[in-house]
Amino acid sequence: LLEDRDAELERIDRQVVETREQVKQKDAVVLQLRSSLAEKEVELKQEQTRIAELETYYKEKTERLMKQVDETRADRDDKLRRAQEDAQILEKNLHKQLVNSKDELETERRQIATSCEETVRGMQSDLARKQAALEDDKARLHRELADLKANFDDIRPPPFPATFPETSPQAQLLLR
Protein backbone atom coordinates (compact mmCIF):
# COMPACT_ATOMS: atom_id res chain seq x y z
CA LEU A 1 0.00 0.00 0.00
CA LEU A 2 2.86 2.39 0.83
CA GLU A 3 4.56 1.51 -2.45
CA ASP A 4 1.34 2.35 -4.34
CA ARG A 5 1.10 5.61 -2.46
CA ASP A 6 4.79 6.42 -3.15
CA ALA A 7 4.31 5.63 -6.84
CA GLU A 8 1.24 7.83 -6.94
CA LEU A 9 3.13 10.65 -5.21
CA GLU A 10 6.00 10.31 -7.72
CA ARG A 11 3.53 10.43 -10.60
CA ILE A 12 1.92 13.54 -9.10
CA ASP A 13 5.38 15.12 -8.63
CA ARG A 14 6.19 14.45 -12.31
CA GLN A 15 2.86 16.01 -13.32
CA VAL A 16 3.60 19.06 -11.18
CA VAL A 17 7.06 19.42 -12.77
CA GLU A 18 5.57 19.02 -16.27
CA THR A 19 2.82 21.53 -15.47
CA ARG A 20 5.36 24.05 -14.16
CA GLU A 21 7.41 23.64 -17.34
CA GLN A 22 4.28 24.23 -19.43
CA VAL A 23 3.52 27.34 -17.36
CA LYS A 24 7.07 28.63 -17.99
CA GLN A 25 6.63 28.07 -21.72
CA LYS A 26 3.25 29.81 -21.71
CA ASP A 27 4.72 32.72 -19.73
CA ALA A 28 7.43 33.12 -22.37
CA VAL A 29 4.77 33.22 -25.11
CA VAL A 30 2.75 35.77 -23.11
CA LEU A 31 5.84 37.94 -22.69
CA GLN A 32 6.51 37.80 -26.42
CA LEU A 33 2.87 38.69 -27.20
CA ARG A 34 2.99 41.63 -24.80
CA SER A 35 6.17 42.87 -26.46
CA SER A 36 4.54 42.57 -29.87
CA LEU A 37 1.49 44.45 -28.60
CA ALA A 38 3.69 47.25 -27.24
CA GLU A 39 5.45 47.54 -30.61
CA LYS A 40 2.11 47.77 -32.42
CA GLU A 41 0.93 50.47 -30.03
CA VAL A 42 4.13 52.45 -30.67
CA GLU A 43 3.58 52.09 -34.43
CA LEU A 44 0.00 53.32 -34.06
CA LYS A 45 1.08 56.35 -32.05
CA GLN A 46 3.76 57.18 -34.62
CA GLU A 47 1.21 56.95 -37.42
CA GLN A 48 -1.20 59.19 -35.52
CA THR A 49 1.59 61.72 -34.99
CA ARG A 50 2.47 61.59 -38.68
CA ILE A 51 -1.17 62.17 -39.66
CA ALA A 52 -1.41 65.13 -37.27
CA GLU A 53 1.74 66.60 -38.82
CA LEU A 54 0.31 66.11 -42.31
CA GLU A 55 -2.94 67.78 -41.31
CA THR A 56 -0.99 70.74 -39.90
CA TYR A 57 1.17 70.95 -43.02
CA TYR A 58 -1.82 70.94 -45.38
CA LYS A 59 -3.70 73.44 -43.25
CA GLU A 60 -0.74 75.84 -43.36
CA LYS A 61 -0.30 75.26 -47.08
CA THR A 62 -3.99 76.01 -47.70
CA GLU A 63 -3.71 79.21 -45.67
CA ARG A 64 -0.63 80.27 -47.68
CA LEU A 65 -2.46 79.60 -50.93
CA MET A 66 -5.50 81.55 -49.78
CA LYS A 67 -3.22 84.46 -48.80
CA GLN A 68 -1.58 84.32 -52.23
CA VAL A 69 -5.02 84.34 -53.85
CA ASP A 70 -5.99 87.41 -51.79
CA GLU A 71 -2.75 89.18 -52.72
CA THR A 72 -3.25 88.29 -56.37
CA ARG A 73 -6.78 89.63 -56.23
CA ALA A 74 -5.56 92.85 -54.58
CA ASP A 75 -2.85 93.25 -57.21
CA ARG A 76 -5.38 92.60 -59.95
CA ASP A 77 -7.76 95.16 -58.48
CA ASP A 78 -4.95 97.77 -58.37
CA LYS A 79 -4.10 97.11 -61.99
CA LEU A 80 -7.75 97.42 -62.94
CA ARG A 81 -8.06 100.82 -61.20
CA ARG A 82 -4.95 102.12 -62.96
CA ALA A 83 -6.27 100.88 -66.25
CA GLN A 84 -9.57 102.69 -65.66
CA GLU A 85 -7.78 105.96 -64.80
CA ASP A 86 -5.68 105.66 -67.95
CA ALA A 87 -8.83 104.88 -69.90
CA GLN A 88 -10.46 108.09 -68.72
CA ILE A 89 -7.46 110.13 -69.94
CA LEU A 90 -7.10 108.24 -73.18
CA GLU A 91 -10.73 107.16 -73.52
CA LYS A 92 -11.03 107.66 -77.25
CA ASN A 93 -7.85 105.74 -78.19
CA LEU A 94 -7.76 103.16 -75.42
CA HIS A 95 -11.40 102.20 -74.97
CA LYS A 96 -10.95 99.03 -76.98
CA GLN A 97 -7.76 98.21 -75.08
CA LEU A 98 -9.57 98.69 -71.74
CA VAL A 99 -12.31 96.24 -72.70
CA ASN A 100 -9.67 93.68 -73.70
CA SER A 101 -7.77 94.25 -70.45
CA LYS A 102 -10.93 93.65 -68.42
CA ASP A 103 -11.58 90.41 -70.32
CA GLU A 104 -8.00 89.26 -69.79
CA LEU A 105 -8.11 90.09 -66.10
CA GLU A 106 -11.39 88.27 -65.62
CA THR A 107 -10.05 85.23 -67.45
CA GLU A 108 -6.90 85.36 -65.34
CA ARG A 109 -8.95 85.64 -62.15
CA ARG A 110 -11.06 82.65 -63.17
CA GLN A 111 -7.98 80.64 -64.05
CA ILE A 112 -6.32 81.53 -60.76
CA ALA A 113 -9.50 80.76 -58.81
CA THR A 114 -9.97 77.49 -60.70
CA SER A 115 -6.31 76.58 -60.22
CA CYS A 116 -6.51 77.32 -56.50
CA GLU A 117 -9.76 75.41 -56.12
CA GLU A 118 -8.25 72.43 -57.95
CA THR A 119 -5.18 72.59 -55.76
CA VAL A 120 -7.29 72.73 -52.61
CA ARG A 121 -9.52 69.89 -53.83
CA GLY A 122 -6.42 67.85 -54.65
CA MET A 123 -4.98 68.46 -51.20
CA GLN A 124 -8.31 67.59 -49.58
CA SER A 125 -8.62 64.36 -51.55
CA ASP A 126 -5.01 63.50 -50.72
CA LEU A 127 -5.68 64.15 -47.06
CA ALA A 128 -8.86 62.06 -47.22
CA ARG A 129 -6.92 59.20 -48.82
CA LYS A 130 -4.27 59.40 -46.14
CA GLN A 131 -6.90 59.51 -43.40
CA ALA A 132 -8.62 56.48 -44.97
CA ALA A 133 -5.28 54.67 -45.08
CA LEU A 134 -4.74 55.55 -41.43
CA GLU A 135 -8.20 54.25 -40.56
CA ASP A 136 -7.43 51.04 -42.48
CA ASP A 137 -4.11 50.68 -40.61
CA LYS A 138 -5.88 51.39 -37.33
CA ALA A 139 -8.54 48.75 -38.08
CA ARG A 140 -5.82 46.27 -39.08
CA LEU A 141 -3.92 46.93 -35.84
CA HIS A 142 -7.12 46.46 -33.84
CA ARG A 143 -7.75 43.17 -35.64
CA GLU A 144 -4.20 42.06 -34.92
CA LEU A 145 -4.63 43.04 -31.29
CA ALA A 146 -7.87 41.06 -31.10
CA ASP A 147 -6.11 38.07 -32.70
CA LEU A 148 -3.26 38.37 -30.21
CA LYS A 149 -5.73 38.49 -27.33
CA ALA A 150 -7.60 35.48 -28.74
CA ASN A 151 -4.32 33.57 -29.12
CA PHE A 152 -3.40 34.53 -25.57
CA ASP A 153 -6.71 33.09 -24.32
CA ASP A 154 -6.09 29.89 -26.35
CA ILE A 155 -2.69 29.23 -24.79
CA ARG A 156 -3.65 29.70 -21.14
CA PRO A 157 -3.12 26.46 -19.16
CA PRO A 158 -6.21 24.86 -17.62
CA PRO A 159 -6.67 25.63 -13.95
CA PHE A 160 -5.00 23.13 -11.62
CA PRO A 161 -7.43 21.86 -8.98
CA ALA A 162 -6.51 23.05 -5.51
CA THR A 163 -8.05 19.97 -3.88
CA PHE A 164 -9.14 16.60 -5.12
CA PRO A 165 -12.73 15.57 -4.76
CA GLU A 166 -13.19 13.06 -2.00
CA THR A 167 -14.53 10.53 -4.47
CA SER A 168 -11.46 10.62 -6.73
CA PRO A 169 -9.11 7.60 -6.73
CA GLN A 170 -6.31 9.80 -5.40
CA ALA A 171 -8.41 10.83 -2.41
CA GLN A 172 -9.37 7.22 -1.77
CA LEU A 173 -5.67 6.24 -1.65
CA LEU A 174 -4.81 9.08 0.71
CA LEU A 175 -7.72 8.37 3.04
CA ARG A 176 -6.63 4.74 3.54
PDB file of N, CA and C in Angstrom, residues 96-162:
ATOM      1  N   LYS A  96     -11.003 100.424 -76.530  1.00  0.00           N
ATOM      2  CA  LYS A  96     -10.952  99.032 -76.983  1.00  0.00           C
ATOM      3  C   LYS A  96      -9.942  98.234 -76.139  1.00  0.00           C
ATOM      4  N   GLN A  97      -8.800  98.887 -75.869  1.00  0.00           N
ATOM      5  CA  GLN A  97      -7.761  98.215 -75.080  1.00  0.00           C
ATOM      6  C   GLN A  97      -8.249  97.945 -73.651  1.00  0.00           C
ATOM      7  N   LEU A  98      -9.027  98.859 -73.090  1.00  0.00           N
ATOM      8  CA  LEU A  98      -9.571  98.688 -71.742  1.00  0.00           C
ATOM      9  C   LEU A  98     -10.511  97.492 -71.673  1.00  0.00           C
ATOM     10  N   VAL A  99     -11.364  97.368 -72.665  1.00  0.00           N
ATOM     11  CA  VAL A  99     -12.305  96.238 -72.699  1.00  0.00           C
ATOM     12  C   VAL A  99     -11.526  94.923 -72.746  1.00  0.00           C
ATOM     13  N   ASN A 100     -10.494  94.891 -73.602  1.00  0.00           N
ATOM     14  CA  ASN A 100      -9.671  93.677 -73.704  1.00  0.00           C
ATOM     15  C   ASN A 100      -8.959  93.375 -72.384  1.00  0.00           C
ATOM     16  N   SER A 101      -8.454  94.439 -71.737  1.00  0.00           N
ATOM     17  CA  SER A 101      -7.767  94.250 -70.449  1.00  0.00           C
ATOM     18  C   SER A 101      -8.715  93.666 -69.405  1.00  0.00           C
ATOM     19  N   LYS A 102      -9.950  94.182 -69.371  1.00  0.00           N
ATOM     20  CA  LYS A 102     -10.929  93.651 -68.417  1.00  0.00           C
ATOM     21  C   LYS A 102     -11.193  92.171 -68.692  1.00  0.00           C
ATOM     22  N   ASP A 103     -11.345  91.821 -69.961  1.00  0.00           N
ATOM     23  CA  ASP A 103     -11.583  90.412 -70.315  1.00  0.00           C
ATOM     24  C   ASP A 103     -10.403  89.542 -69.898  1.00  0.00           C
ATOM     25  N   GLU A 104      -9.197  90.014 -70.160  1.00  0.00           N
ATOM     26  CA  GLU A 104      -8.002  89.255 -69.793  1.00  0.00           C
ATOM     27  C   GLU A 104      -7.892  89.087 -68.279  1.00  0.00           C
ATOM     28  N   LEU A 105      -8.174  90.168 -67.564  1.00  0.00           N
ATOM     29  CA  LEU A 105      -8.112  90.092 -66.104  1.00  0.00           C
ATOM     30  C   LEU A 105      -9.160  89.134 -65.538  1.00  0.00           C
ATOM     31  N   GLU A 106     -10.335  89.174 -66.093  1.00  0.00           N
ATOM     32  CA  GLU A 106     -11.389  88.273 -65.623  1.00  0.00           C
ATOM     33  C   GLU A 106     -11.025  86.819 -65.903  1.00  0.00           C
ATOM     34  N   THR A 107     -10.486  86.586 -67.110  1.00  0.00           N
ATOM     35  CA  THR A 107     -10.052  85.230 -67.452  1.00  0.00           C
ATOM     36  C   THR A 107      -8.941  84.772 -66.513  1.00  0.00           C
ATOM     37  N   GLU A 108      -7.995  85.669 -66.247  1.00  0.00           N
ATOM     38  CA  GLU A 108      -6.895  85.357 -65.337  1.00  0.00           C
ATOM     39  C   GLU A 108      -7.420  85.063 -63.932  1.00  0.00           C
ATOM     40  N   ARG A 109      -8.356  85.857 -63.475  1.00  0.00           N
ATOM     41  CA  ARG A 109      -8.951  85.637 -62.149  1.00  0.00           C
ATOM     42  C   ARG A 109      -9.630  84.275 -62.083  1.00  0.00           C
ATOM     43  N   ARG A 110     -10.382  83.955 -63.126  1.00  0.00           N
ATOM     44  CA  ARG A 110     -11.063  82.650 -63.172  1.00  0.00           C
ATOM     45  C   ARG A 110     -10.057  81.515 -63.186  1.00  0.00           C
ATOM     46  N   GLN A 111      -8.996  81.671 -63.984  1.00  0.00           N
ATOM     47  CA  GLN A 111      -7.979  80.639 -64.046  1.00  0.00           C
ATOM     48  C   GLN A 111      -7.286  80.467 -62.702  1.00  0.00           C
ATOM     49  N   ILE A 112      -6.971  81.590 -62.077  1.00  0.00           N
ATOM     50  CA  ILE A 112      -6.320  81.525 -60.762  1.00  0.00           C
ATOM     51  C   ILE A 112      -7.267  80.888 -59.748  1.00  0.00           C
ATOM     52  N   ALA A 113      -8.520  81.320 -59.750  1.00  0.00           N
ATOM     53  CA  ALA A 113      -9.498  80.759 -58.805  1.00  0.00           C
ATOM     54  C   ALA A 113      -9.682  79.270 -59.075  1.00  0.00           C
ATOM     55  N   THR A 114      -9.798  78.905 -60.342  1.00  0.00           N
ATOM     56  CA  THR A 114      -9.965  77.494 -60.701  1.00  0.00           C
ATOM     57  C   THR A 114      -8.736  76.694 -60.298  1.00  0.00           C
ATOM     58  N   SER A 115      -7.564  77.251 -60.585  1.00  0.00           N
ATOM     59  CA  SER A 115      -6.313  76.577 -60.222  1.00  0.00           C
ATOM     60  C   SER A 115      -6.214  76.385 -58.715  1.00  0.00           C
ATOM     61  N   CYS A 116      -6.556  77.417 -57.967  1.00  0.00           N
ATOM     62  CA  CYS A 116      -6.505  77.319 -56.500  1.00  0.00           C
ATOM     63  C   CYS A 116      -7.535  76.317 -55.987  1.00  0.00           C
ATOM     64  N   GLU A 117      -8.723  76.352 -56.546  1.00  0.00           N
ATOM     65  CA  GLU A 117      -9.759  75.411 -56.122  1.00  0.00           C
ATOM     66  C   GLU A 117      -9.332  73.980 -56.435  1.00  0.00           C
ATOM     67  N   GLU A 118      -8.728  73.763 -57.595  1.00  0.00           N
ATOM     68  CA  GLU A 118      -8.253  72.429 -57.950  1.00  0.00           C
ATOM     69  C   GLU A 118      -7.140  71.981 -57.005  1.00  0.00           C
ATOM     70  N   THR A 119      -6.263  72.913 -56.688  1.00  0.00           N
ATOM     71  CA  THR A 119      -5.176  72.589 -55.762  1.00  0.00           C
ATOM     72  C   THR A 119      -5.744  72.215 -54.399  1.00  0.00           C
ATOM     73  N   VAL A 120      -6.686  73.005 -53.911  1.00  0.00           N
ATOM     74  CA  VAL A 120      -7.295  72.729 -52.607  1.00  0.00           C
ATOM     75  C   VAL A 120      -8.045  71.397 -52.646  1.00  0.00           C
ATOM     76  N   ARG A 121      -8.803  71.166 -53.714  1.00  0.00           N
ATOM     77  CA  ARG A 121      -9.523  69.888 -53.834  1.00  0.00           C
ATOM     78  C   ARG A 121      -8.537  68.723 -53.876  1.00  0.00           C
ATOM     79  N   GLY A 122      -7.429  68.898 -54.589  1.00  0.00           N
ATOM     80  CA  GLY A 122      -6.416  67.846 -54.648  1.00  0.00           C
ATOM     81  C   GLY A 122      -5.829  67.564 -53.275  1.00  0.00           C
ATOM     82  N   MET A 123      -5.533  68.637 -52.552  1.00  0.00           N
ATOM     83  CA  MET A 123      -4.982  68.456 -51.204  1.00  0.00           C
ATOM     84  C   MET A 123      -6.011  67.792 -50.287  1.00  0.00           C
ATOM     85  N   GLN A 124      -7.274  68.185 -50.426  1.00  0.00           N
ATOM     86  CA  GLN A 124      -8.311  67.590 -49.583  1.00  0.00           C
ATOM     87  C   GLN A 124      -8.486  66.111 -49.910  1.00  0.00           C
ATOM     88  N   SER A 125      -8.476  65.772 -51.192  1.00  0.00           N
ATOM     89  CA  SER A 125      -8.623  64.358 -51.551  1.00  0.00           C
ATOM     90  C   SER A 125      -7.405  63.572 -51.099  1.00  0.00           C
ATOM     91  N   ASP A 126      -6.222  64.158 -51.192  1.00  0.00           N
ATOM     92  CA  ASP A 126      -5.006  63.503 -50.724  1.00  0.00           C
ATOM     93  C   ASP A 126      -5.078  63.267 -49.223  1.00  0.00           C
ATOM     94  N   LEU A 127      -5.531  64.283 -48.502  1.00  0.00           N
ATOM     95  CA  LEU A 127      -5.685  64.149 -47.058  1.00  0.00           C
ATOM     96  C   LEU A 127      -6.727  63.083 -46.724  1.00  0.00           C
ATOM     97  N   ALA A 128      -7.816  63.070 -47.469  1.00  0.00           N
ATOM     98  CA  ALA A 128      -8.862  62.061 -47.223  1.00  0.00           C
ATOM     99  C   ALA A 128      -8.314  60.662 -47.472  1.00  0.00           C
ATOM    100  N   ARG A 129      -7.520  60.511 -48.537  1.00  0.00           N
ATOM    101  CA  ARG A 129      -6.916  59.202 -48.816  1.00  0.00           C
ATOM    102  C   ARG A 129      -5.987  58.790 -47.682  1.00  0.00           C
ATOM    103  N   LYS A 130      -5.203  59.722 -47.215  1.00  0.00           N
ATOM    104  CA  LYS A 130      -4.269  59.399 -46.141  1.00  0.00           C
ATOM    105  C   LYS A 130      -5.015  59.074 -44.845  1.00  0.00           C
ATOM    106  N   GLN A 131      -6.104  59.812 -44.606  1.00  0.00           N
ATOM    107  CA  GLN A 131      -6.898  59.509 -43.404  1.00  0.00           C
ATOM    108  C   GLN A 131      -7.550  58.132 -43.546  1.00  0.00           C
ATOM    109  N   ALA A 132      -8.027  57.804 -44.745  1.00  0.00           N
ATOM    110  CA  ALA A 132      -8.624  56.483 -44.969  1.00  0.00           C
ATOM    111  C   ALA A 132      -7.573  55.395 -44.776  1.00  0.00           C
ATOM    112  N   ALA A 133      -6.356  55.643 -45.267  1.00  0.00           N
ATOM    113  CA  ALA A 133      -5.277  54.675 -45.082  1.00  0.00           C
ATOM    114  C   ALA A 133      -4.965  54.510 -43.603  1.00  0.00           C
ATOM    115  N   LEU A 134      -4.971  55.621 -42.873  1.00  0.00           N
ATOM    116  CA  LEU A 134      -4.737  55.551 -41.429  1.00  0.00           C
ATOM    117  C   LEU A 134      -5.842  54.754 -40.752  1.00  0.00           C
ATOM    118  N   GLU A 135      -7.086  54.991 -41.153  1.00  0.00           N
ATOM    119  CA  GLU A 135      -8.200  54.247 -40.562  1.00  0.00           C
ATOM    120  C   GLU A 135      -8.064  52.763 -40.875  1.00  0.00           C
ATOM    121  N   ASP A 136      -7.648  52.444 -42.109  1.00  0.00           N
ATOM    122  CA  ASP A 136      -7.427  51.038 -42.479  1.00  0.00           C
ATOM    123  C   ASP A 136      -6.327  50.436 -41.624  1.00  0.00           C
ATOM    124  N   ASP A 137      -5.213  51.164 -41.444  1.00  0.00           N
ATOM    125  CA  ASP A 137      -4.112  50.678 -40.611  1.00  0.00           C
ATOM    126  C   ASP A 137      -4.585  50.496 -39.167  1.00  0.00           C
ATOM    127  N   LYS A 138      -5.374  51.457 -38.707  1.00  0.00           N
ATOM    128  CA  LYS A 138      -5.880  51.386 -37.332  1.00  0.00           C
ATOM    129  C   LYS A 138      -6.777  50.152 -37.167  1.00  0.00           C
ATOM    130  N   ALA A 139      -7.660  49.923 -38.137  1.00  0.00           N
ATOM    131  CA  ALA A 139      -8.543  48.751 -38.079  1.00  0.00           C
ATOM    132  C   ALA A 139      -7.722  47.470 -38.123  1.00  0.00           C
ATOM    133  N   ARG A 140      -6.680  47.449 -38.987  1.00  0.00           N
ATOM    134  CA  ARG A 140      -5.820  46.271 -39.082  1.00  0.00           C
ATOM    135  C   ARG A 140      -5.111  46.032 -37.756  1.00  0.00           C
ATOM    136  N   LEU A 141      -4.607  47.079 -37.124  1.00  0.00           N
ATOM    137  CA  LEU A 141      -3.925  46.932 -35.844  1.00  0.00           C
ATOM    138  C   LEU A 141      -4.890  46.441 -34.763  1.00  0.00           C
ATOM    139  N   HIS A 142      -6.126  46.935 -34.818  1.00  0.00           N
ATOM    140  CA  HIS A 142      -7.124  46.461 -33.843  1.00  0.00           C
ATOM    141  C   HIS A 142      -7.445  44.978 -34.073  1.00  0.00           C
ATOM    142  N   ARG A 143      -7.513  44.594 -35.351  1.00  0.00           N
ATOM    143  CA  ARG A 143      -7.746  43.170 -35.642  1.00  0.00           C
ATOM    144  C   ARG A 143      -6.579  42.325 -35.153  1.00  0.00           C
ATOM    145  N   GLU A 144      -5.368  42.796 -35.379  1.00  0.00           N
ATOM    146  CA  GLU A 144      -4.200  42.058 -34.922  1.00  0.00           C
ATOM    147  C   GLU A 144      -4.189  41.969 -33.399  1.00  0.00           C
ATOM    148  N   LEU A 145      -4.570  43.048 -32.751  1.00  0.00           N
ATOM    149  CA  LEU A 145      -4.632  43.043 -31.290  1.00  0.00           C
ATOM    150  C   LEU A 145      -5.681  42.030 -30.813  1.00  0.00           C
ATOM    151  N   ALA A 146      -6.823  42.022 -31.462  1.00  0.00           N
ATOM    152  CA  ALA A 146      -7.867  41.057 -31.097  1.00  0.00           C
ATOM    153  C   ALA A 146      -7.373  39.631 -31.313  1.00  0.00           C
ATOM    154  N   ASP A 147      -6.677  39.399 -32.420  1.00  0.00           N
ATOM    155  CA  ASP A 147      -6.115  38.071 -32.696  1.00  0.00           C
ATOM    156  C   ASP A 147      -5.102  37.692 -31.628  1.00  0.00           C
ATOM    157  N   LEU A 148      -4.247  38.645 -31.252  1.00  0.00           N
ATOM    158  CA  LEU A 148      -3.260  38.374 -30.214  1.00  0.00           C
ATOM    159  C   LEU A 148      -3.951  38.030 -28.893  1.00  0.00           C
ATOM    160  N   LYS A 149      -4.999  38.778 -28.565  1.00  0.00           N
ATOM    161  CA  LYS A 149      -5.732  38.490 -27.332  1.00  0.00           C
ATOM    162  C   LYS A 149      -6.393  37.121 -27.411  1.00  0.00           C
ATOM    163  N   ALA A 150      -6.962  36.791 -28.569  1.00  0.00           N
ATOM    164  CA  ALA A 150      -7.603  35.480 -28.737  1.00  0.00           C
ATOM    165  C   ALA A 150      -6.558  34.376 -28.609  1.00  0.00           C
ATOM    166  N   ASN A 151      -5.400  34.569 -29.226  1.00  0.00           N
ATOM    167  CA  ASN A 151      -4.320  33.572 -29.121  1.00  0.00           C
ATOM    168  C   ASN A 151      -3.856  33.457 -27.689  1.00  0.00           C
ATOM    169  N   PHE A 152      -3.814  34.564 -26.973  1.00  0.00           N
ATOM    170  CA  PHE A 152      -3.404  34.533 -25.572  1.00  0.00           C
ATOM    171  C   PHE A 152      -4.392  33.693 -24.770  1.00  0.00           C
ATOM    172  N   ASP A 153      -5.691  33.856 -25.023  1.00  0.00           N
ATOM    173  CA  ASP A 153      -6.706  33.086 -24.317  1.00  0.00           C
ATOM    174  C   ASP A 153      -6.585  31.602 -24.674  1.00  0.00           C
ATOM    175  N   ASP A 154      -6.214  31.286 -25.906  1.00  0.00           N
ATOM    176  CA  ASP A 154      -6.095  29.890 -26.347  1.00  0.00           C
ATOM    177  C   ASP A 154      -4.916  29.186 -25.689  1.00  0.00           C
ATOM    178  N   ILE A 155      -3.885  29.894 -25.324  1.00  0.00           N
ATOM    179  CA  ILE A 155      -2.694  29.235 -24.793  1.00  0.00           C
ATOM    180  C   ILE A 155      -2.638  29.236 -23.268  1.00  0.00           C
ATOM    181  N   ARG A 156      -3.628  29.741 -22.599  1.00  0.00           N
ATOM    182  CA  ARG A 156      -3.654  29.703 -21.140  1.00  0.00           C
ATOM    183  C   ARG A 156      -3.767  28.253 -20.685  1.00  0.00           C
ATOM    184  N   PRO A 157      -3.009  27.836 -19.661  1.00  0.00           N
ATOM    185  CA  PRO A 157      -3.123  26.463 -19.161  1.00  0.00           C
ATOM    186  C   PRO A 157      -4.440  26.298 -18.396  1.00  0.00           C
ATOM    187  N   PRO A 158      -4.972  25.074 -18.375  1.00  0.00           N
ATOM    188  CA  PRO A 158      -6.209  24.860 -17.617  1.00  0.00           C
ATOM    189  C   PRO A 158      -5.927  25.034 -16.129  1.00  0.00           C
ATOM    190  N   PRO A 159      -6.900  25.436 -15.391  1.00  0.00           N
ATOM    191  CA  PRO A 159      -6.670  25.632 -13.949  1.00  0.00           C
ATOM    192  C   PRO A 159      -6.348  24.314 -13.268  1.00  0.00           C
ATOM    193  N   PHE A 160      -5.408  24.321 -12.363  1.00  0.00           N
ATOM    194  CA  PHE A 160      -5.001  23.130 -11.623  1.00  0.00           C
ATOM    195  C   PHE A 160      -5.871  23.044 -10.371  1.00  0.00           C
ATOM    196  N   PRO A 161      -6.526  21.919 -10.145  1.00  0.00           N
ATOM    197  CA  PRO A 161      -7.430  21.862  -8.982  1.00  0.00           C
ATOM    198  C   PRO A 161      -6.640  21.990  -7.681  1.00  0.00           C
ATOM    199  N   ALA A 162      -7.171  22.821  -6.802  1.00  0.00           N
ATOM    200  CA  ALA A 162      -6.510  23.046  -5.514  1.00  0.00           C
ATOM    201  C   ALA A 162      -6.665  21.821  -4.615  1.00  0.00           C
TER     202      ALA A 162
END
